[in-house]
């Protein structure tokens, strides 16, 4: 795996109290605006979904949070056991839905497919289940994708990227860790290698060829600070690494956009009409 920069410092340190205050208000207000009081979260056993669950319980109470575990036959056994640790710690309601039968039924009809194709199918099947459970529980689906994943395109469109509201989508992976440590998420979850668990032995960093602690710093300077390539090189990043990450961002832009609608009328959905405050105005 290529190395871009070696540093013990980071510009990504959160103001923890302020961040938690924003998260609380965001979850409460956005759920209220949508007319819901309950949340459904797909719990993978990883740090991102764990953080979303802890934030939801903090904001709306454990009685209003329902977690769903959706293993496939090749899923790591530790994923399920770690998810159960979270459920026990939060004392929330939960259920397990084995997606193996439905996934294998489709795989048997679909013929040959590679790991990425199969992984995308699993991610979308899980979201189908979550939205069905949201109907059963009269709840909103809470997102679990972080900012690093969104920017690098490491999400499945209409799969793990789908949600009604997402409390952690503006946190880089290293910031997710900071907040998770503050909320005392169990050590087993904090220390495990990040993985979408879409096939045996899969890890995020190996699949993308990056290290989160490096790429997050680059993304911060590139995206948040809008620095030029020359400035990024001055931070210690190579030209090749900068180009690689910039191309990943460019190629995945479609994943960060709602469906593009041809503009015919004066007020077009997703262009002119986006927020609740626009209603009737």
CSV table of C-alpha atoms in Angstrom, one decimal:
chain,number,residue,atom,x,y,z
A,1,UNK,CA,0.0,0.0,0.0
A,2,UNK,CA,1.5,3.3,-1.0
A,3,UNK,CA,2.3,5.9,1.7
A,4,UNK,CA,1.6,9.5,1.1
A,5,UNK,CA,2.7,11.3,4.3
A,6,UNK,CA,4.0,10.5,7.7
A,7,UNK,CA,2.8,12.7,10.5
A,8,UNK,CA,1.9,12.6,14.1
A,9,UNK,CA,-0.2,15.8,14.0
A,10,UNK,CA,-3.6,16.3,12.5
A,11,UNK,CA,-5.7,19.4,11.6
A,12,UNK,CA,-8.9,17.3,12.1
A,13,UNK,CA,-9.3,17.5,15.8
A,14,UNK,CA,-12.9,18.0,16.7
A,15,UNK,CA,-14.4,20.3,19.3
A,16,UNK,CA,-16.2,17.4,20.9
A,17,UNK,CA,-18.8,19.2,23.0
A,18,UNK,CA,-19.8,21.4,20.1
A,19,UNK,CA,-19.9,18.5,17.7
A,20,UNK,CA,-22.2,16.4,20.0
A,21,UNK,CA,-24.5,19.4,20.5
A,22,UNK,CA,-24.8,19.8,16.7
A,23,UNK,CA,-25.5,16.0,16.4
A,24,UNK,CA,-28.2,16.1,19.0
A,25,UNK,CA,-30.0,19.1,17.5
A,26,UNK,CA,-29.6,17.7,14.0
A,27,UNK,CA,-31.1,14.3,14.8
A,28,UNK,CA,-34.0,15.7,16.9
A,29,UNK,CA,-34.9,18.5,14.5
A,30,UNK,CA,-34.6,16.6,11.3
A,31,UNK,CA,-36.7,13.7,12.6
A,32,UNK,CA,-39.3,16.2,14.0
A,33,UNK,CA,-39.5,17.9,10.6
A,34,UNK,CA,-40.1,14.6,8.9
A,35,UNK,CA,-42.8,13.7,11.4
A,36,UNK,CA,-41.0,10.7,13.0
A,37,UNK,CA,-39.8,9.9,16.6
A,38,UNK,CA,-38.1,6.6,15.9
A,39,UNK,CA,-35.0,5.4,14.1
A,40,UNK,CA,-33.9,2.3,12.4
A,41,UNK,CA,-30.1,1.6,11.9
A,42,UNK,CA,-28.4,-1.2,10.1
A,43,UNK,CA,-25.7,-2.4,12.5
A,44,UNK,CA,-22.6,-4.0,10.9
A,45,UNK,CA,-20.4,-4.3,14.0
A,46,UNK,CA,-18.2,-1.6,12.6
A,47,UNK,CA,-17.3,1.8,14.0
A,48,UNK,CA,-19.5,3.9,11.6
A,49,UNK,CA,-22.8,2.2,12.3
A,50,UNK,CA,-21.9,1.9,16.0
A,51,UNK,CA,-21.4,5.7,16.2
A,52,UNK,CA,-24.7,6.4,14.4
A,53,UNK,CA,-26.4,4.2,16.9
A,54,UNK,CA,-24.8,5.8,19.9
A,55,UNK,CA,-25.6,9.3,18.6
A,56,UNK,CA,-29.2,8.3,17.9
A,57,UNK,CA,-29.7,6.9,21.4
A,58,UNK,CA,-28.1,10.0,22.9
A,59,UNK,CA,-30.4,12.3,20.9
A,60,UNK,CA,-33.8,10.5,20.9
A,61,UNK,CA,-33.5,7.8,23.6
A,62,UNK,CA,-32.9,4.0,23.5
A,63,UNK,CA,-36.6,3.3,23.4
A,64,UNK,CA,-36.8,5.0,20.0
A,65,UNK,CA,-33.9,3.2,18.3
A,66,UNK,CA,-34.1,-0.2,16.6
A,67,UNK,CA,-31.0,-1.9,15.2
A,68,UNK,CA,-31.0,-4.5,12.4
A,69,UNK,CA,-28.2,-7.0,11.8
A,70,UNK,CA,-28.1,-8.4,8.3
A,71,UNK,CA,-25.3,-11.0,7.9
A,72,UNK,CA,-24.5,-13.0,4.8
A,73,UNK,CA,-23.0,-16.5,4.9
A,74,UNK,CA,-19.5,-15.1,4.2
A,75,UNK,CA,-19.8,-12.4,6.8
A,76,UNK,CA,-17.2,-12.5,9.6
A,77,UNK,CA,-18.6,-14.0,12.8
A,78,UNK,CA,-17.0,-11.2,14.7
A,79,UNK,CA,-19.2,-8.7,12.8
A,80,UNK,CA,-22.3,-10.2,14.4
A,81,UNK,CA,-20.8,-10.6,17.8
A,82,UNK,CA,-19.5,-7.0,17.8
A,83,UNK,CA,-22.9,-5.7,16.8
A,84,UNK,CA,-24.4,-7.6,19.7
A,85,UNK,CA,-21.9,-6.0,22.0
A,86,UNK,CA,-23.2,-2.6,20.8
A,87,UNK,CA,-26.8,-3.6,21.3
A,88,UNK,CA,-26.2,-4.9,24.8
A,89,UNK,CA,-24.3,-1.7,25.7
A,90,UNK,CA,-27.0,0.6,24.4
A,91,UNK,CA,-29.9,-1.7,25.5
A,92,UNK,CA,-31.8,-1.1,22.3
A,93,UNK,CA,-34.3,-3.4,20.5
A,94,UNK,CA,-32.8,-5.4,17.7
A,95,UNK,CA,-33.3,-8.2,15.2
A,96,UNK,CA,-31.2,-10.3,12.9
A,97,UNK,CA,-32.2,-10.9,9.3
A,98,UNK,CA,-30.0,-13.5,7.4
A,99,UNK,CA,-29.8,-12.2,3.8
A,100,UNK,CA,-28.1,-15.4,2.6
A,101,UNK,CA,-31.3,-17.0,1.1
A,102,UNK,CA,-32.4,-14.0,-0.8
A,103,UNK,CA,-28.9,-13.1,-2.0
A,104,UNK,CA,-28.1,-16.6,-3.1
A,105,UNK,CA,-31.5,-16.9,-4.9
A,106,UNK,CA,-30.5,-13.9,-7.0
A,107,UNK,CA,-26.9,-15.0,-7.5
A,108,UNK,CA,-28.1,-18.3,-8.9
A,109,UNK,CA,-30.1,-16.5,-11.5
A,110,UNK,CA,-27.5,-13.9,-12.3
A,111,UNK,CA,-24.7,-16.1,-13.4
A,112,UNK,CA,-21.1,-15.2,-12.9
A,113,UNK,CA,-20.3,-12.0,-10.9
A,114,UNK,CA,-17.2,-10.6,-9.3
A,115,UNK,CA,-16.7,-9.6,-5.7
A,116,UNK,CA,-17.6,-5.9,-6.2
A,117,UNK,CA,-20.8,-6.8,-8.1
A,118,UNK,CA,-21.8,-9.3,-5.4
A,119,UNK,CA,-20.9,-6.8,-2.7
A,120,UNK,CA,-23.1,-4.1,-4.3
A,121,UNK,CA,-26.0,-6.5,-4.4
A,122,UNK,CA,-25.6,-7.4,-0.7
A,123,UNK,CA,-25.4,-3.7,0.2
A,124,UNK,CA,-28.6,-2.9,-1.7
A,125,UNK,CA,-30.4,-5.9,-0.3
A,126,UNK,CA,-29.6,-4.7,3.2
A,127,UNK,CA,-31.1,-1.3,2.4
A,128,UNK,CA,-34.3,-2.9,1.0
A,129,UNK,CA,-34.6,-4.7,4.4
A,130,UNK,CA,-33.9,-1.5,6.4
A,131,UNK,CA,-36.5,0.5,4.5
A,132,UNK,CA,-39.0,-2.3,5.0
A,133,UNK,CA,-38.2,-2.3,8.7
A,134,UNK,CA,-38.6,1.4,8.8
A,135,UNK,CA,-42.2,1.0,7.6
A,136,UNK,CA,-42.9,-1.7,10.2
A,137,UNK,CA,-41.5,0.5,13.0
A,138,UNK,CA,-42.8,3.8,11.7
A,139,UNK,CA,-39.2,5.0,11.8
A,140,UNK,CA,-36.5,6.8,9.7
A,141,UNK,CA,-33.5,5.0,8.4
A,142,UNK,CA,-30.3,6.6,9.9
A,143,UNK,CA,-27.2,6.8,7.6
A,144,UNK,CA,-23.8,5.3,8.6
A,145,UNK,CA,-21.5,6.5,5.8
A,146,UNK,CA,-18.7,8.9,6.7
A,147,UNK,CA,-17.2,11.8,4.8
A,148,UNK,CA,-14.1,9.9,3.7
A,149,UNK,CA,-16.3,7.2,2.1
A,150,UNK,CA,-18.5,9.8,0.5
A,151,UNK,CA,-15.7,11.7,-1.1
A,152,UNK,CA,-13.8,8.7,-2.3
A,153,UNK,CA,-16.9,7.0,-3.7
A,154,UNK,CA,-16.5,4.1,-1.3
A,155,UNK,CA,-20.2,3.6,-1.0
A,156,UNK,CA,-22.9,1.7,-2.9
A,157,UNK,CA,-25.4,3.9,-4.6
A,158,UNK,CA,-28.9,3.0,-3.2
A,159,UNK,CA,-27.1,0.7,-0.8
A,160,UNK,CA,-25.1,1.8,2.2
A,161,UNK,CA,-25.2,5.4,1.0
A,162,UNK,CA,-29.0,5.5,1.2
A,163,UNK,CA,-30.7,6.9,4.3
A,164,UNK,CA,-33.3,9.4,5.4
A,165,UNK,CA,-30.8,11.4,7.5
A,166,UNK,CA,-27.1,10.9,8.2
A,167,UNK,CA,-25.5,12.3,11.3
A,168,UNK,CA,-21.9,11.3,10.5
A,169,UNK,CA,-21.7,12.1,6.7
A,170,UNK,CA,-19.6,15.3,7.4
A,171,UNK,CA,-17.1,13.5,9.7
A,172,UNK,CA,-13.8,12.1,8.2
A,173,UNK,CA,-13.0,8.6,9.3
A,174,UNK,CA,-10.4,9.8,11.8
A,175,UNK,CA,-13.0,12.2,13.3
A,176,UNK,CA,-15.5,9.2,13.6
A,177,UNK,CA,-12.8,7.6,15.7
A,178,UNK,CA,-12.5,10.7,17.9
A,179,UNK,CA,-16.2,10.8,18.6
A,180,UNK,CA,-16.4,7.1,19.1
A,181,UNK,CA,-13.7,7.2,21.7
A,182,UNK,CA,-15.5,10.1,23.5
A,183,UNK,CA,-18.7,8.1,23.6
A,184,UNK,CA,-16.9,5.1,24.9
A,185,UNK,CA,-17.8,2.7,22.2
A,186,UNK,CA,-16.4,-0.7,23.1
A,187,UNK,CA,-12.7,-1.3,22.5
A,188,UNK,CA,-13.4,-4.3,20.2
A,189,UNK,CA,-15.1,-2.0,17.7
A,190,UNK,CA,-12.6,0.8,18.0
A,191,UNK,CA,-9.6,-1.4,17.3
A,192,UNK,CA,-10.9,-3.6,14.4
A,193,UNK,CA,-9.7,-2.9,10.8
A,194,UNK,CA,-12.4,-1.0,8.9
A,195,UNK,CA,-14.3,-3.3,6.6
A,196,UNK,CA,-17.6,-3.3,4.7
A,197,UNK,CA,-17.5,-7.1,5.2
A,198,UNK,CA,-18.8,-7.7,1.7
A,199,UNK,CA,-16.5,-10.7,1.2
A,200,UNK,CA,-14.2,-12.8,3.3
A,201,UNK,CA,-11.0,-10.9,4.3
A,202,UNK,CA,-12.1,-7.6,2.7
A,203,UNK,CA,-10.8,-4.4,4.3
A,204,UNK,CA,-11.5,-0.8,3.3
A,205,UNK,CA,-7.9,0.3,3.2
A,206,UNK,CA,-6.6,-2.7,1.2
A,207,UNK,CA,-9.4,-2.4,-1.3
A,208,UNK,CA,-8.9,1.4,-1.9
A,209,UNK,CA,-5.1,1.3,-1.5
A,210,UNK,CA,-5.1,4.1,1.1
A,211,UNK,CA,-4.6,4.7,4.8
A,212,UNK,CA,-7.4,6.6,6.5
A,213,UNK,CA,-5.1,8.6,8.7
A,214,UNK,CA,-3.2,9.9,5.6
A,215,UNK,CA,-6.0,10.4,3.1
A,216,UNK,CA,-8.2,12.3,5.6
A,217,UNK,CA,-5.5,14.9,6.0
A,218,UNK,CA,-5.1,15.2,2.3
A,219,UNK,CA,-8.9,15.5,1.8
A,220,UNK,CA,-9.1,18.1,4.5
A,221,UNK,CA,-6.6,20.3,2.7
A,222,UNK,CA,-7.9,19.5,-0.7
A,223,UNK,CA,-11.6,19.8,-0.1
A,224,UNK,CA,-12.2,21.9,3.1
A,225,UNK,CA,-9.2,24.3,2.5
A,226,UNK,CA,-9.4,24.2,-1.3
A,227,UNK,CA,-5.6,24.1,-1.6
A,228,UNK,CA,-3.8,23.8,-4.9
A,229,UNK,CA,-1.7,20.8,-5.9
A,230,UNK,CA,1.4,22.9,-5.1
A,231,UNK,CA,0.2,23.5,-1.6
A,232,UNK,CA,-0.7,19.9,-1.1
A,233,UNK,CA,2.8,18.8,-2.2
A,234,UNK,CA,4.2,21.2,0.4
A,235,UNK,CA,2.4,19.2,3.1
A,236,UNK,CA,4.4,16.1,2.0
A,237,UNK,CA,2.0,14.4,-0.4
A,238,UNK,CA,3.3,13.1,-3.7
A,239,UNK,CA,1.9,14.4,-7.0
A,240,UNK,CA,0.9,10.8,-7.9
A,241,UNK,CA,-1.0,10.3,-4.7
A,242,UNK,CA,-2.8,13.7,-5.1
A,243,UNK,CA,-3.8,12.7,-8.6
A,244,UNK,CA,-5.1,9.3,-7.5
A,245,UNK,CA,-7.3,10.8,-4.8
A,246,UNK,CA,-8.6,13.6,-7.0
A,247,UNK,CA,-9.6,11.1,-9.7
A,248,UNK,CA,-11.4,9.0,-7.1
A,249,UNK,CA,-13.4,12.0,-6.1
A,250,UNK,CA,-14.2,13.0,-9.7
A,251,UNK,CA,-15.2,9.5,-10.8
A,252,UNK,CA,-17.6,9.2,-7.9
A,253,UNK,CA,-19.4,12.5,-8.1
A,254,UNK,CA,-22.6,10.8,-9.4
A,255,UNK,CA,-22.9,8.9,-6.1
A,256,UNK,CA,-23.1,12.2,-4.2
A,257,UNK,CA,-25.9,13.6,-6.2
A,258,UNK,CA,-29.6,13.0,-6.2
A,259,UNK,CA,-31.1,11.8,-9.6
A,260,UNK,CA,-30.5,14.6,-12.1
A,261,UNK,CA,-33.9,16.0,-13.3
A,262,UNK,CA,-34.4,17.8,-16.6
A,263,UNK,CA,-35.5,21.3,-15.7
A,264,UNK,CA,-38.8,22.2,-17.3
A,265,UNK,CA,-40.7,24.2,-14.6
A,266,UNK,CA,-39.7,27.3,-12.6
A,267,UNK,CA,-39.3,25.2,-9.4
A,268,UNK,CA,-37.6,21.8,-10.0
A,269,UNK,CA,-37.2,19.1,-7.4
A,270,UNK,CA,-33.6,18.9,-6.0
A,271,UNK,CA,-32.6,22.1,-7.8
A,272,UNK,CA,-35.0,24.7,-6.6
A,273,UNK,CA,-37.1,22.8,-4.0
A,274,UNK,CA,-35.0,21.0,-1.4
A,275,UNK,CA,-35.8,21.9,2.2
A,276,UNK,CA,-38.9,21.9,4.4
A,277,UNK,CA,-38.7,25.7,4.8
A,278,UNK,CA,-39.4,25.9,1.0
A,279,UNK,CA,-42.9,24.4,1.4
A,280,UNK,CA,-45.6,26.7,0.2
A,281,UNK,CA,-43.2,29.6,-0.4
